[in-house]
CSV table of C-alpha atoms in Angstrom, one decimal:
chain,number,residue,atom,x,y,z
A,2,MET,CA,197.1,-138.7,-3.4
A,3,SER,CA,194.3,-139.8,-5.6
A,4,GLN,CA,193.1,-143.4,-5.7
A,5,ALA,CA,194.3,-145.3,-8.8
A,6,ILE,CA,191.9,-145.7,-11.7
A,7,VAL,CA,191.8,-149.4,-12.9
A,8,LEU,CA,191.8,-150.0,-16.6
A,9,THR,CA,191.2,-153.3,-18.4
A,10,PRO,CA,192.1,-153.4,-22.1
A,11,PRO,CA,190.8,-153.3,-24.7
A,12,LEU,CA,189.9,-149.7,-23.9
A,13,ARG,CA,187.2,-147.5,-25.2
A,14,SER,CA,187.4,-143.7,-25.6
A,15,ALA,CA,185.4,-143.2,-22.4
A,16,ASP,CA,187.9,-145.2,-20.4
A,17,VAL,CA,190.7,-142.9,-21.3
A,18,ALA,CA,188.8,-139.7,-21.6
A,19,GLN,CA,188.2,-139.8,-17.8
A,20,LEU,CA,192.0,-139.6,-17.1
A,21,LYS,CA,193.7,-136.4,-16.1
A,22,ALA,CA,197.5,-135.8,-16.2
A,23,GLY,CA,198.8,-136.9,-12.8
A,24,ASP,CA,196.1,-139.6,-12.2
A,25,ARG,CA,197.4,-142.9,-11.0
A,26,VAL,CA,196.4,-145.9,-13.2
A,27,LEU,CA,196.5,-149.6,-12.7
A,28,ILE,CA,196.2,-151.8,-15.8
A,29,THR,CA,195.2,-155.4,-15.6
A,30,GLY,CA,194.8,-157.5,-18.7
A,31,THR,CA,196.4,-157.9,-22.2
A,32,ILE,CA,198.8,-155.4,-23.6
A,33,TYR,CA,201.3,-155.5,-26.4
A,34,THR,CA,205.0,-154.6,-26.6
A,35,GLY,CA,206.6,-152.6,-29.4
A,36,ARG,CA,209.6,-150.3,-29.8
A,37,ASP,CA,211.5,-148.8,-32.7
A,38,ALA,CA,212.0,-151.6,-35.2
A,39,ALA,CA,208.5,-153.2,-34.5
A,40,HIS,CA,206.8,-149.8,-34.9
A,41,LYS,CA,208.5,-149.3,-38.3
A,42,ARG,CA,207.3,-152.7,-39.5
A,43,ILE,CA,203.7,-152.3,-38.2
A,44,VAL,CA,203.3,-148.9,-39.9
A,45,GLU,CA,204.8,-150.3,-43.1
A,46,ALA,CA,202.4,-153.2,-42.9
A,47,LEU,CA,199.4,-150.8,-42.5
A,48,GLN,CA,200.7,-148.7,-45.5
A,49,ASN,CA,200.8,-151.9,-47.6
A,50,GLY,CA,197.2,-152.7,-46.6
A,51,GLN,CA,198.2,-155.6,-44.4
A,52,GLU,CA,196.9,-156.5,-41.0
A,53,PRO,CA,198.8,-155.4,-37.9
A,54,PRO,CA,200.2,-158.2,-35.7
A,55,PHE,CA,197.5,-157.5,-33.1
A,56,PRO,CA,194.1,-155.7,-33.2
A,57,LEU,CA,194.8,-152.0,-32.8
A,58,ASP,CA,191.2,-151.1,-31.8
A,59,GLY,CA,191.3,-150.3,-28.1
A,60,ALA,CA,194.9,-151.6,-27.8
A,61,VAL,CA,197.5,-150.6,-25.2
A,62,ILE,CA,201.2,-150.6,-26.4
A,63,TYR,CA,204.0,-150.8,-23.9
A,64,TYR,CA,207.3,-149.4,-25.2
A,65,VAL,CA,209.7,-152.1,-23.9
A,66,GLY,CA,212.4,-154.4,-25.0
A,67,PRO,CA,212.6,-156.9,-22.1
A,68,SER,CA,215.8,-158.7,-21.1
A,69,PRO,CA,215.6,-162.6,-21.6
A,70,ALA,CA,213.5,-164.5,-19.0
A,71,PRO,CA,215.8,-166.3,-16.5
A,72,PRO,CA,214.8,-170.0,-15.8
A,73,GLY,CA,211.4,-170.2,-14.0
A,74,ARG,CA,210.4,-166.6,-15.0
A,75,VAL,CA,208.0,-165.4,-17.7
A,76,ILE,CA,210.1,-162.4,-18.6
A,77,GLY,CA,213.3,-160.6,-17.5
A,78,ALA,CA,213.6,-157.0,-16.5
A,79,ALA,CA,210.9,-155.0,-18.3
A,80,GLY,CA,210.9,-151.2,-17.7
A,81,PRO,CA,209.9,-148.6,-20.3
A,82,THR,CA,212.1,-147.3,-23.1
A,83,THR,CA,212.2,-143.6,-24.1
A,84,SER,CA,209.0,-142.8,-26.0
A,85,TYR,CA,210.0,-140.0,-28.4
A,86,ARG,CA,211.6,-142.5,-30.8
A,87,MET,CA,208.1,-143.8,-31.5
A,88,ASP,CA,206.7,-140.3,-32.2
A,89,ALA,CA,207.1,-140.8,-35.9
A,90,TYR,CA,204.8,-143.8,-35.9
A,91,ALA,CA,202.4,-143.2,-33.0
A,92,PRO,CA,199.8,-140.9,-34.8
A,93,THR,CA,199.2,-143.6,-37.4
A,94,LEU,CA,198.5,-146.2,-34.7
A,95,ILE,CA,196.3,-143.8,-32.7
A,96,GLN,CA,194.3,-143.1,-35.8
A,97,ARG,CA,193.8,-146.8,-36.2
A,98,GLY,CA,192.4,-147.2,-32.7
A,99,LEU,CA,195.3,-147.4,-30.3
A,100,LYS,CA,194.1,-146.0,-26.9
A,101,ALA,CA,197.1,-146.0,-24.7
A,102,MET,CA,200.9,-145.9,-24.9
A,103,ILE,CA,203.1,-146.8,-22.0
A,104,GLY,CA,206.7,-145.4,-21.9
A,105,LYS,CA,208.8,-142.7,-20.3
A,106,GLY,CA,209.9,-139.3,-21.6
A,107,LYS,CA,208.3,-136.5,-23.6
A,108,ARG,CA,206.1,-136.8,-26.7
A,109,ASN,CA,206.0,-134.3,-29.6
A,110,ASP,CA,203.2,-132.0,-30.6
A,111,GLU,CA,201.9,-134.3,-33.4
A,112,VAL,CA,201.4,-137.2,-30.9
A,113,LYS,CA,199.7,-134.9,-28.4
A,114,ALA,CA,197.4,-133.6,-31.1
A,115,ALA,CA,196.6,-137.1,-32.3
A,116,MET,CA,195.8,-138.1,-28.7
A,117,ALA,CA,193.4,-135.2,-28.3
A,118,LYS,CA,191.7,-135.8,-31.7
A,119,HIS,CA,191.2,-139.6,-31.4
A,120,GLN,CA,190.9,-139.9,-27.6
A,121,ALA,CA,194.1,-141.7,-26.5
A,122,VAL,CA,196.4,-141.2,-23.6
A,123,TYR,CA,200.1,-141.6,-22.8
A,124,LEU,CA,200.9,-143.3,-19.5
A,125,GLY,CA,204.3,-143.2,-17.7
A,126,ALA,CA,206.1,-146.1,-16.1
A,127,ILE,CA,209.1,-145.6,-13.9
A,128,GLY,CA,212.2,-145.7,-16.1
A,129,GLY,CA,215.0,-147.9,-14.8
A,130,ALA,CA,212.9,-150.0,-12.5
A,131,GLY,CA,212.9,-153.1,-14.8
A,132,ALA,CA,213.1,-155.7,-12.1
A,133,LEU,CA,210.2,-154.2,-10.2
A,134,MET,CA,208.0,-153.9,-13.3
A,135,ALA,CA,208.6,-157.6,-14.2
A,136,ARG,CA,206.7,-158.6,-11.1
A,137,CYS,CA,203.3,-157.4,-12.6
A,138,ILE,CA,203.8,-159.3,-15.8
A,139,LYS,CA,202.2,-162.7,-15.6
A,140,GLU,CA,202.4,-164.0,-19.1
A,141,ALA,CA,204.6,-163.1,-22.1
A,142,GLU,CA,204.6,-164.5,-25.6
A,143,VAL,CA,206.3,-163.4,-28.8
A,144,ILE,CA,203.5,-162.9,-31.4
A,145,ALA,CA,205.4,-161.2,-34.3
A,146,TYR,CA,208.8,-160.4,-35.7
A,147,PRO,CA,210.8,-162.9,-33.6
A,148,ASP,CA,213.9,-162.0,-35.6
A,149,LEU,CA,213.9,-158.7,-33.8
A,150,GLY,CA,214.9,-160.4,-30.5
A,151,PRO,CA,214.3,-158.0,-27.7
A,152,GLU,CA,212.4,-155.7,-30.1
A,153,ALA,CA,209.9,-158.5,-31.1
A,154,VAL,CA,206.2,-157.8,-30.5
A,155,ARG,CA,205.0,-159.6,-27.4
A,156,ARG,CA,201.6,-160.2,-25.9
A,157,LEU,CA,201.8,-159.5,-22.2
A,158,VAL,CA,199.2,-160.3,-19.5
A,159,VAL,CA,199.7,-157.8,-16.7
A,160,GLU,CA,198.2,-157.5,-13.2
A,161,ASN,CA,198.0,-154.1,-11.5
A,162,MET,CA,200.7,-152.5,-13.6
A,163,PRO,CA,201.4,-149.2,-11.8
A,164,LEU,CA,201.4,-146.2,-14.1
A,165,VAL,CA,200.7,-142.5,-14.1
A,166,CYS,CA,198.8,-140.5,-16.7
A,167,VAL,CA,201.3,-138.1,-18.3
A,168,ASN,CA,199.3,-136.8,-21.3
A,169,ASP,CA,195.6,-136.8,-21.2
A,170,VAL,CA,193.0,-136.1,-24.0
A,171,ASN,CA,192.6,-132.5,-23.0
A,172,GLY,CA,196.2,-131.4,-23.5
A,173,GLY,CA,197.3,-131.9,-19.9
A,174,ASP,CA,201.0,-132.7,-19.5
A,175,LEU,CA,202.4,-134.0,-16.2
A,176,TYR,CA,206.0,-133.4,-17.3
A,177,ILE,CA,205.2,-129.6,-17.7
A,178,GLU,CA,202.9,-129.3,-14.7
A,179,GLY,CA,204.9,-131.5,-12.3
A,180,ARG,CA,208.0,-129.4,-12.6
A,181,LYS,CA,206.3,-126.0,-11.8
A,182,ALA,CA,206.2,-126.4,-8.0
A,183,TYR,CA,209.9,-127.4,-7.7
A,184,GLN,CA,211.5,-125.1,-10.3
A,185,ARG,CA,213.6,-122.2,-8.9
B,1,MET,CA,261.9,-150.6,-15.3
B,2,GLY,CA,260.0,-153.6,-13.9
B,3,ASP,CA,260.0,-157.1,-15.1
B,4,VAL,CA,257.4,-158.1,-17.7
B,5,ARG,CA,254.3,-159.7,-16.1
B,6,THR,CA,252.1,-162.1,-18.1
B,7,VAL,CA,248.3,-161.8,-18.1
B,8,ASN,CA,246.4,-164.5,-19.8
B,9,ALA,CA,243.7,-163.5,-22.3
B,10,ALA,CA,241.4,-166.2,-20.9
B,11,ASP,CA,241.6,-164.5,-17.5
B,12,ILE,CA,240.7,-161.2,-19.0
B,13,ALA,CA,237.7,-162.8,-20.7
B,14,GLY,CA,236.6,-164.5,-17.5
B,15,THR,CA,236.9,-161.3,-15.5
B,16,VAL,CA,234.9,-159.3,-18.1
B,17,GLU,CA,232.2,-162.0,-18.0
B,18,ARG,CA,231.9,-161.8,-14.2
B,19,LEU,CA,231.9,-157.9,-14.2
B,20,CYS,CA,229.1,-157.8,-16.9
B,21,GLY,CA,226.9,-159.9,-14.6
B,22,GLU,CA,227.8,-158.0,-11.4
B,23,ALA,CA,227.4,-154.6,-13.1
B,24,ASP,CA,223.9,-155.3,-14.5
B,25,LEU,CA,222.5,-157.0,-11.4
B,26,LEU,CA,224.0,-155.0,-8.5
B,27,LEU,CA,223.5,-151.3,-8.2
B,28,PRO,CA,226.8,-149.7,-6.9
B,29,ALA,CA,226.8,-148.8,-3.2
B,30,ASP,CA,227.5,-145.1,-3.9
B,31,VAL,CA,224.5,-144.8,-6.2
B,32,LYS,CA,222.3,-146.6,-3.6
B,33,ALA,CA,223.6,-144.2,-0.9
B,34,ALA,CA,222.9,-141.2,-3.1
B,35,LEU,CA,219.3,-142.4,-3.8
B,36,GLU,CA,218.7,-142.9,-0.1
B,37,LYS,CA,220.0,-139.5,0.8
B,38,SER,CA,217.8,-137.9,-1.9
B,39,ARG,CA,214.8,-139.8,-0.7
B,40,ALA,CA,215.3,-138.2,2.7
B,41,SER,CA,215.6,-134.7,1.4
B,42,GLU,CA,213.2,-134.7,-1.6
B,43,GLU,CA,210.4,-132.2,-1.2
B,44,SER,CA,208.0,-133.8,-3.7
B,45,PRO,CA,205.9,-136.7,-2.4
B,46,VAL,CA,205.7,-138.3,-5.9
B,47,GLY,CA,209.5,-137.8,-6.1
B,48,ARG,CA,210.1,-139.5,-2.8
B,49,GLU,CA,207.9,-142.4,-3.9
B,50,ILE,CA,209.8,-142.9,-7.1
B,51,LEU,CA,213.1,-142.8,-5.3
B,52,ALA,CA,211.7,-145.5,-2.9
B,53,ARG,CA,210.7,-147.6,-5.9
B,54,LEU,CA,214.2,-147.3,-7.4
B,55,LEU,CA,215.7,-148.6,-4.2
B,56,GLU,CA,213.1,-151.4,-4.0
B,57,ASN,CA,214.0,-152.2,-7.6
B,58,ALA,CA,217.7,-152.5,-6.8
B,59,ASP,CA,216.8,-154.9,-3.9
B,60,ILE,CA,214.6,-157.1,-6.1
B,61,ALA,CA,217.3,-157.2,-8.8
B,62,ALA,CA,220.0,-158.3,-6.3
B,63,LYS,CA,217.7,-160.9,-4.6
B,64,GLU,CA,216.2,-162.4,-7.8
B,65,SER,CA,219.3,-162.1,-10.0
B,66,MET,CA,217.3,-159.9,-12.4
B,67,PRO,CA,218.9,-157.0,-14.3
B,68,ILE,CA,218.3,-153.6,-12.6
B,69,CYS,CA,217.1,-152.3,-16.0
B,70,GLN,CA,216.1,-154.2,-19.1
B,71,ASP,CA,218.6,-152.0,-21.0
B,72,CYS,CA,221.7,-153.9,-20.0
B,73,GLY,CA,223.7,-151.5,-22.0
B,74,LEU,CA,226.3,-151.4,-24.6
B,75,ALA,CA,229.4,-152.7,-22.8
B,76,VAL,CA,231.9,-149.9,-22.5
B,77,VAL,CA,235.2,-151.3,-21.2
B,78,PHE,CA,238.0,-149.1,-19.9
B,79,ILE,CA,241.4,-150.7,-19.5
B,80,ASP,CA,244.4,-149.2,-17.9
B,81,LEU,CA,247.2,-151.5,-19.2
B,82,GLY,CA,250.4,-151.4,-17.2
B,83,GLN,CA,253.3,-151.0,-19.7
B,84,ASP,CA,255.1,-154.0,-18.1
B,85,VAL,CA,252.1,-156.3,-18.8
B,86,HIS,CA,252.3,-158.8,-21.6
B,87,VAL,CA,249.0,-160.3,-22.7
B,88,THR,CA,249.4,-163.9,-23.8
B,89,GLY,CA,247.1,-166.6,-25.2
B,90,GLY,CA,245.0,-164.3,-27.3
B,91,GLU,CA,244.2,-160.7,-28.4
B,92,LEU,CA,243.2,-158.1,-25.8
B,93,VAL,CA,240.1,-156.7,-27.5
B,94,GLU,CA,238.9,-160.1,-28.6
B,95,ALA,CA,239.3,-161.3,-25.0
B,96,VAL,CA,237.0,-158.5,-23.9
B,97,ASN,CA,234.5,-159.3,-26.5
B,98,GLN,CA,234.5,-162.9,-25.5
B,99,GLY,CA,233.9,-161.9,-21.9
B,100,VAL,CA,231.0,-159.7,-23.0
B,101,ARG,CA,229.5,-162.5,-25.1
B,102,GLN,CA,229.6,-165.0,-22.2
B,103,GLY,CA,228.6,-162.5,-19.5
B,104,TYR,CA,225.5,-161.3,-21.4
B,105,GLU,CA,224.4,-164.9,-22.3
B,106,LYS,CA,225.0,-166.5,-19.0
B,107,ASN,CA,223.3,-163.8,-16.9
B,108,TYR,CA,220.3,-163.4,-19.2
B,109,LEU,CA,221.2,-159.8,-20.1
B,110,ARG,CA,219.6,-158.1,-23.0
B,111,LYS,CA,221.6,-157.9,-26.2
B,112,SER,CA,221.3,-154.3,-27.4
B,113,VAL,CA,223.8,-154.0,-30.2
B,114,CYS,CA,222.8,-153.7,-33.8
B,115,HIS,CA,223.8,-152.5,-37.3
B,116,PRO,CA,223.1,-148.7,-37.5
B,117,PHE,CA,221.0,-149.0,-40.7
B,118,THR,CA,219.6,-152.5,-41.0
B,119,ARG,CA,219.1,-152.6,-37.2
B,120,ALA,CA,220.0,-156.3,-37.3
B,121,ASN,CA,220.9,-157.3,-33.8
B,122,THR,CA,224.4,-158.9,-33.5
B,123,GLY,CA,222.8,-161.3,-31.0
B,124,ASP,CA,225.6,-161.3,-28.4
B,125,ASN,CA,226.0,-157.7,-27.4
B,126,THR,CA,229.3,-157.3,-29.2
B,127,PRO,CA,231.3,-155.4,-30.3
B,128,ALA,CA,232.1,-153.8,-27.0
B,129,VAL,CA,233.5,-150.3,-27.0
B,130,VAL,CA,237.0,-150.7,-25.6
B,131,HIS,CA,239.2,-147.8,-24.4
B,132,VAL,CA,242.8,-148.8,-23.6
B,133,ARG,CA,245.3,-146.5,-21.9
B,134,ILE,CA,248.9,-147.5,-21.3
B,135,VAL,CA,250.0,-146.6,-17.7
B,136,PRO,CA,253.1,-147.3,-15.6
B,137,GLY,CA,253.2,-150.6,-13.7
B,138,ASP,CA,252.5,-154.3,-14.2
B,139,LYS,CA,248.8,-154.5,-13.5
B,140,LEU,CA,245.8,-154.6,-15.8
B,141,HIS,CA,242.9,-152.5,-14.5
B,142,LEU,CA,239.5,-153.1,-16.0
B,143,TRP,CA,236.2,-151.3,-15.7
B,144,VAL,CA,233.0,-152.6,-17.3
B,145,VAL,CA,230.4,-149.9,-17.8
B,146,PRO,CA,227.1,-151.0,-19.4
B,147,LYS,CA,225.8,-147.8,-20.9
B,148,GLY,CA,222.1,-147.5,-21.5
B,149,GLY,CA,220.8,-146.0,-24.7
B,150,GLY,CA,218.2,-143.6,-23.2
B,151,SER,CA,220.7,-141.5,-21.4
B,152,GLU,CA,223.5,-141.8,-24.0
B,153,ASN,CA,221.0,-140.3,-26.6
B,154,MET,CA,220.7,-137.1,-24.4
B,155,SER,CA,224.5,-136.5,-24.3
B,156,LYS,CA,226.1,-133.7,-26.3
B,157,VAL,CA,229.4,-132.3,-27.5
B,158,PHE,CA,229.7,-128.5,-28.1
B,159,LEU,CA,232.6,-126.7,-29.7
B,160,LEU,CA,232.1,-123.3,-28.0
B,161,THR,CA,234.0,-120.1,-28.7
B,162,PRO,CA,236.5,-118.8,-26.2
B,163,ALA,CA,234.2,-115.8,-25.8
B,164,GLN,CA,231.4,-118.0,-24.5
B,165,GLY,CA,233.6,-118.9,-21.6
B,166,LEU,CA,232.6,-120.3,-18.3
B,167,GLU,CA,229.1,-118.8,-18.5
B,168,GLY,CA,228.6,-120.5,-21.9
B,169,VAL,CA,229.6,-123.8,-20.4
B,170,LYS,CA,227.1,-123.5,-17.6
B,171,ARG,CA,224.3,-122.4,-20.0
B,172,LYS,CA,225.0,-125.4,-22.3
B,173,VAL,CA,224.9,-127.9,-19.4
B,174,LEU,CA,221.6,-126.5,-18.2
B,175,GLU,CA,220.2,-126.5,-21.8
B,176,THR,CA,221.2,-130.1,-22.2
B,177,VAL,CA,219.5,-131.2,-19.0
B,178,GLU,CA,216.4,-129.1,-19.8
B,179,ALA,CA,216.1,-130.6,-23.3
B,180,ALA,CA,216.5,-134.1,-22.0
B,181,GLY,CA,213.9,-133.6,-19.3
B,182,PRO,CA,212.4,-136.9,-18.3
B,183,ASN,CA,214.0,-138.9,-21.1
B,184,PRO,CA,217.3,-140.1,-19.6
B,185,CYS,CA,215.7,-141.5,-16.4
B,186,PRO,CA,216.4,-138.8,-13.8
B,187,PRO,CA,217.9,-138.5,-11.3
B,188,ILE,CA,220.8,-138.4,-13.6
B,189,ILE,CA,224.6,-138.1,-13.2
B,190,LEU,CA,226.6,-135.8,-15.5
B,191,GLY,CA,230.1,-136.3,-16.8
B,192,VAL,CA,231.3,-132.9,-18.0
B,193,ALA,CA,234.6,-132.5,-19.8
B,194,ILE,CA,235.9,-129.1,-20.6
B,195,GLY,CA,238.9,-128.4,-22.9
B,196,GLY,CA,241.0,-130.9,-24.8
B,197,THR,CA,239.7,-131.8,-28.3
B,198,PHE,CA,236.4,-132.8,-29.9
B,199,ASP,CA,237.1,-136.6,-29.7
B,200,GLU,CA,239.0,-136.7,-26.4
B,201,ALA,CA,236.5,-134.5,-24.5
B,202,ALA,CA,233.7,-137.0,-25.1
B,203,LEU,CA,236.0,-139.8,-23.8
B,204,ARG,CA,236.9,-137.8,-20.7
B,205,ALA,CA,233.3,-137.1,-20.0
B,206,LYS,CA,232.5,-140.8,-20.1
B,207,ARG,CA,235.5,-141.7,-18.1
B,208,SER,CA,234.6,-139.2,-15.4
B,209,LEU,CA,231.4,-141.3,-14.8
B,210,LEU,CA,233.6,-143.9,-13.2
B,211,ARG,CA,234.1,-141.6,-10.2
B,212,GLU,CA,232.4,-142.3,-6.9
B,213,LEU,CA,229.3,-140.2,-6.1
B,214,GLY,CA,230.2,-137.8,-3.3
B,215,SER,CA,233.9,-138.0,-3.9
B,216,LEU,CA,235.8,-134.7,-3.9
B,217,ASN,CA,237.4,-133.5,-7.1
B,218,PRO,CA,241.2,-132.8,-6.4
B,219,ASP,CA,241.0,-129.9,-8.8
B,220,PRO,CA,239.5,-127.0,-6.7
B,221,GLU,CA,238.3,-125.2,-9.8
B,222,ALA,CA,236.5,-128.3,-11.0
B,223,ALA,CA,235.2,-129.1,-7.5
B,224,SER,CA,233.6,-125.6,-7.3
B,225,LEU,CA,232.0,-125.9,-10.8
B,226,GLU,CA,230.6,-129.3,-9.8
B,227,ARG,CA,228.8,-127.8,-6.8
B,228,GLU,CA,227.5,-124.9,-8.9
B,229,LEU,CA,226.3,-127.1,-11.8
B,230,LEU,CA,224.6,-129.5,-9.4
B,231,ALA,CA,222.6,-126.7,-7.8
B,232,LEU,CA,221.7,-125.2,-11.1
B,233,VAL,CA,220.5,-128.6,-12.5
B,234,ASN,CA,218.5,-129.4,-9.4
B,235,ASP,CA,216.8,-126.0,-9.6
B,236,THR,CA,215.2,-127.1,-12.9
B,237,GLY,CA,212.6,-129.0,-10.9
B,238,ILE,CA,212.6,-131.9,-13.4
B,239,GLY,CA,212.9,-134.3,-10.5
B,240,PRO,CA,212.8,-138.1,-10.2
B,241,ALA,CA,211.3,-139.7,-13.4
B,242,GLY,CA,210.8,-136.1,-14.6
B,243,LEU,CA,207.5,-135.8,-12.6
B,244,GLY,CA,208.7,-132.8,-10.6
B,245,GLY,CA,211.0,-132.6,-7.6
B,246,ARG,CA,214.3,-131.3,-6.2
B,247,THR,CA,216.3,-134.4,-7.2
B,248,THR,CA,217.1,-134.1,-10.9
B,249,CYS,CA,220.8,-135.0,-10.5
B,250,LEU,CA,222.8,-137.1,-8.1
B,251,GLY,CA,226.2,-135.8,-9.0
B,252,VAL,CA,228.2,-133.8,-11.5
B,253,PHE,CA,231.8,-134.9,-12.4
B,254,VAL,CA,233.8,-132.1,-14.0
B,255,ASP,CA,237.1,-132.6,-15.8
B,256,ILE,CA,239.0,-129.5,-16.9
B,257,LYS,CA,241.9,-129.6,-19.3
B,258,GLN,CA,243.9,-127.2,-21.5
B,259,CYS,CA,242.7,-126.7,-25.1
B,260,HIS,CA,243.6,-124.9,-28.4
B,261,ILE,CA,243.7,-121.1,-28.3
B,262,ALA,CA,240.8,-121.1,-30.8
B,263,SER,CA,238.6,-123.6,-29.0
B,264,LEU,CA,236.5,-124.3,-25.9
B,265,PRO,CA,235.3,-127.9,-26.3
B,266,LEU,CA,232.6,-129.1,-23.9
B,267,ALA,CA,231.3,-132.7,-23.7
B,268,ILE,CA,228.4,-133.7,-21.5
B,269,ASN,CA,227.8,-137.4,-21.0
B,270,VAL,CA,224.4,-138.0,-19.4
B,271,GLN,CA,224.1,-141.1,-17.2
B,272,CYS,CA,220.8,-142.5,-15.8
B,273,HIS,CA,220.3,-143.4,-12.2
B,274,ALA,CA,221.1,-147.0,-13.0
B,275,ALA,CA,224.8,-146.0,-13.0
B,276,ARG,CA,226.4,-149.4,-13.4
B,277,HIS,CA,230.1,-150.0,-13.3
B,278,LYS,CA,232.3,-152.7,-11.9
B,279,GLU,CA,236.1,-152.9,-11.8
B,280,ALA,CA,238.8,-155.5,-11.2
B,281,VAL,CA,242.6,-155.5,-11.2
B,282,LEU,CA,244.5,-158.4,-12.8
């Protein structure tokens, strides 16, 4: 298996253009969380000419709604949520500079086209491994929409977050390619 | 007829509270065994690695008192209420909700319940979904099933025509799994209810998820269909996390019941590998 490619956000087009579907990726640095309700608000803010809650240029968004941090921990369980629910919003954010999305599950054709056009990638995390994923999160702070509770936007500092490239900038799709060898 | 036995609402609330914590922090032994078995037989190296990570995740969750998954679920509670039980000191459903409220707060579980339109979170993971069945006896049997949204969203109800028959059922199960692909966190478990009515088939599909993985269905017709569907689903190659492999599904639970001469209802409840459920008898 290939060696993991290390990425440190904010990312540039060249950072993500080197990735191919199936590549292992380790992210170290600052990423932001957002899921359904936060995406709706961010896109509404952009449509109204307001600033997003964090700089989108080069940003990495993790689709996660963590469980509350137990005493002595920075965060609770923090695995990915299903990404297709963010498909309605993702192209707008990609157009504004978003470089990587972390989640699980399939993306639609509009998102894939936006990734190819604006050089962005979709990275998969293991769904349902929330306790394991929490170990690579070193800092967590709510930076916007605290009323959304688990859906609030958080700034996370992660270390060696283990991911796999699912959709690359050239149309590669690990969910399609990965199945082929095992389909009967 | 037996004597009436009293069960206190506070005991029900306390039991639900405990079961919420146990369910979300401890992966059931049958699921763990099924993941271990799949890891040994999985042909895909990536698939084997993901299954190993899921087992590691369950160990970390148990050791560190962390939820297995951040989606601690909408609390679905099944109750088999003995007809000779008298609940005192409060209302049954409110006692369940009180238990959910306390269990989710005390165990640092995510509150994932909101209004369908405003999406305002209720803040305490209530209301729970409670299914009560009156049964013979003087016991109260409770199951707490935290149901994750990702897999629930991939579930389906079909009202097939009688002409579509058994082949139609198999095709729809396969189509449902194919359409879901990586979304519901495979390896999945399927609850498949055939027959009955629109409403009740969905409930039977969910209830069948309470069965132990690897257990034999006493209905030979259902048992045979379970084996066939499991093989069909695993032939999709979707695999662990949807990245390709032979382990797409850990088990299929089929429930067959009579239906109207005009109908062939089919309900498919998709469950992720974090198949959490805990039970207690009061």
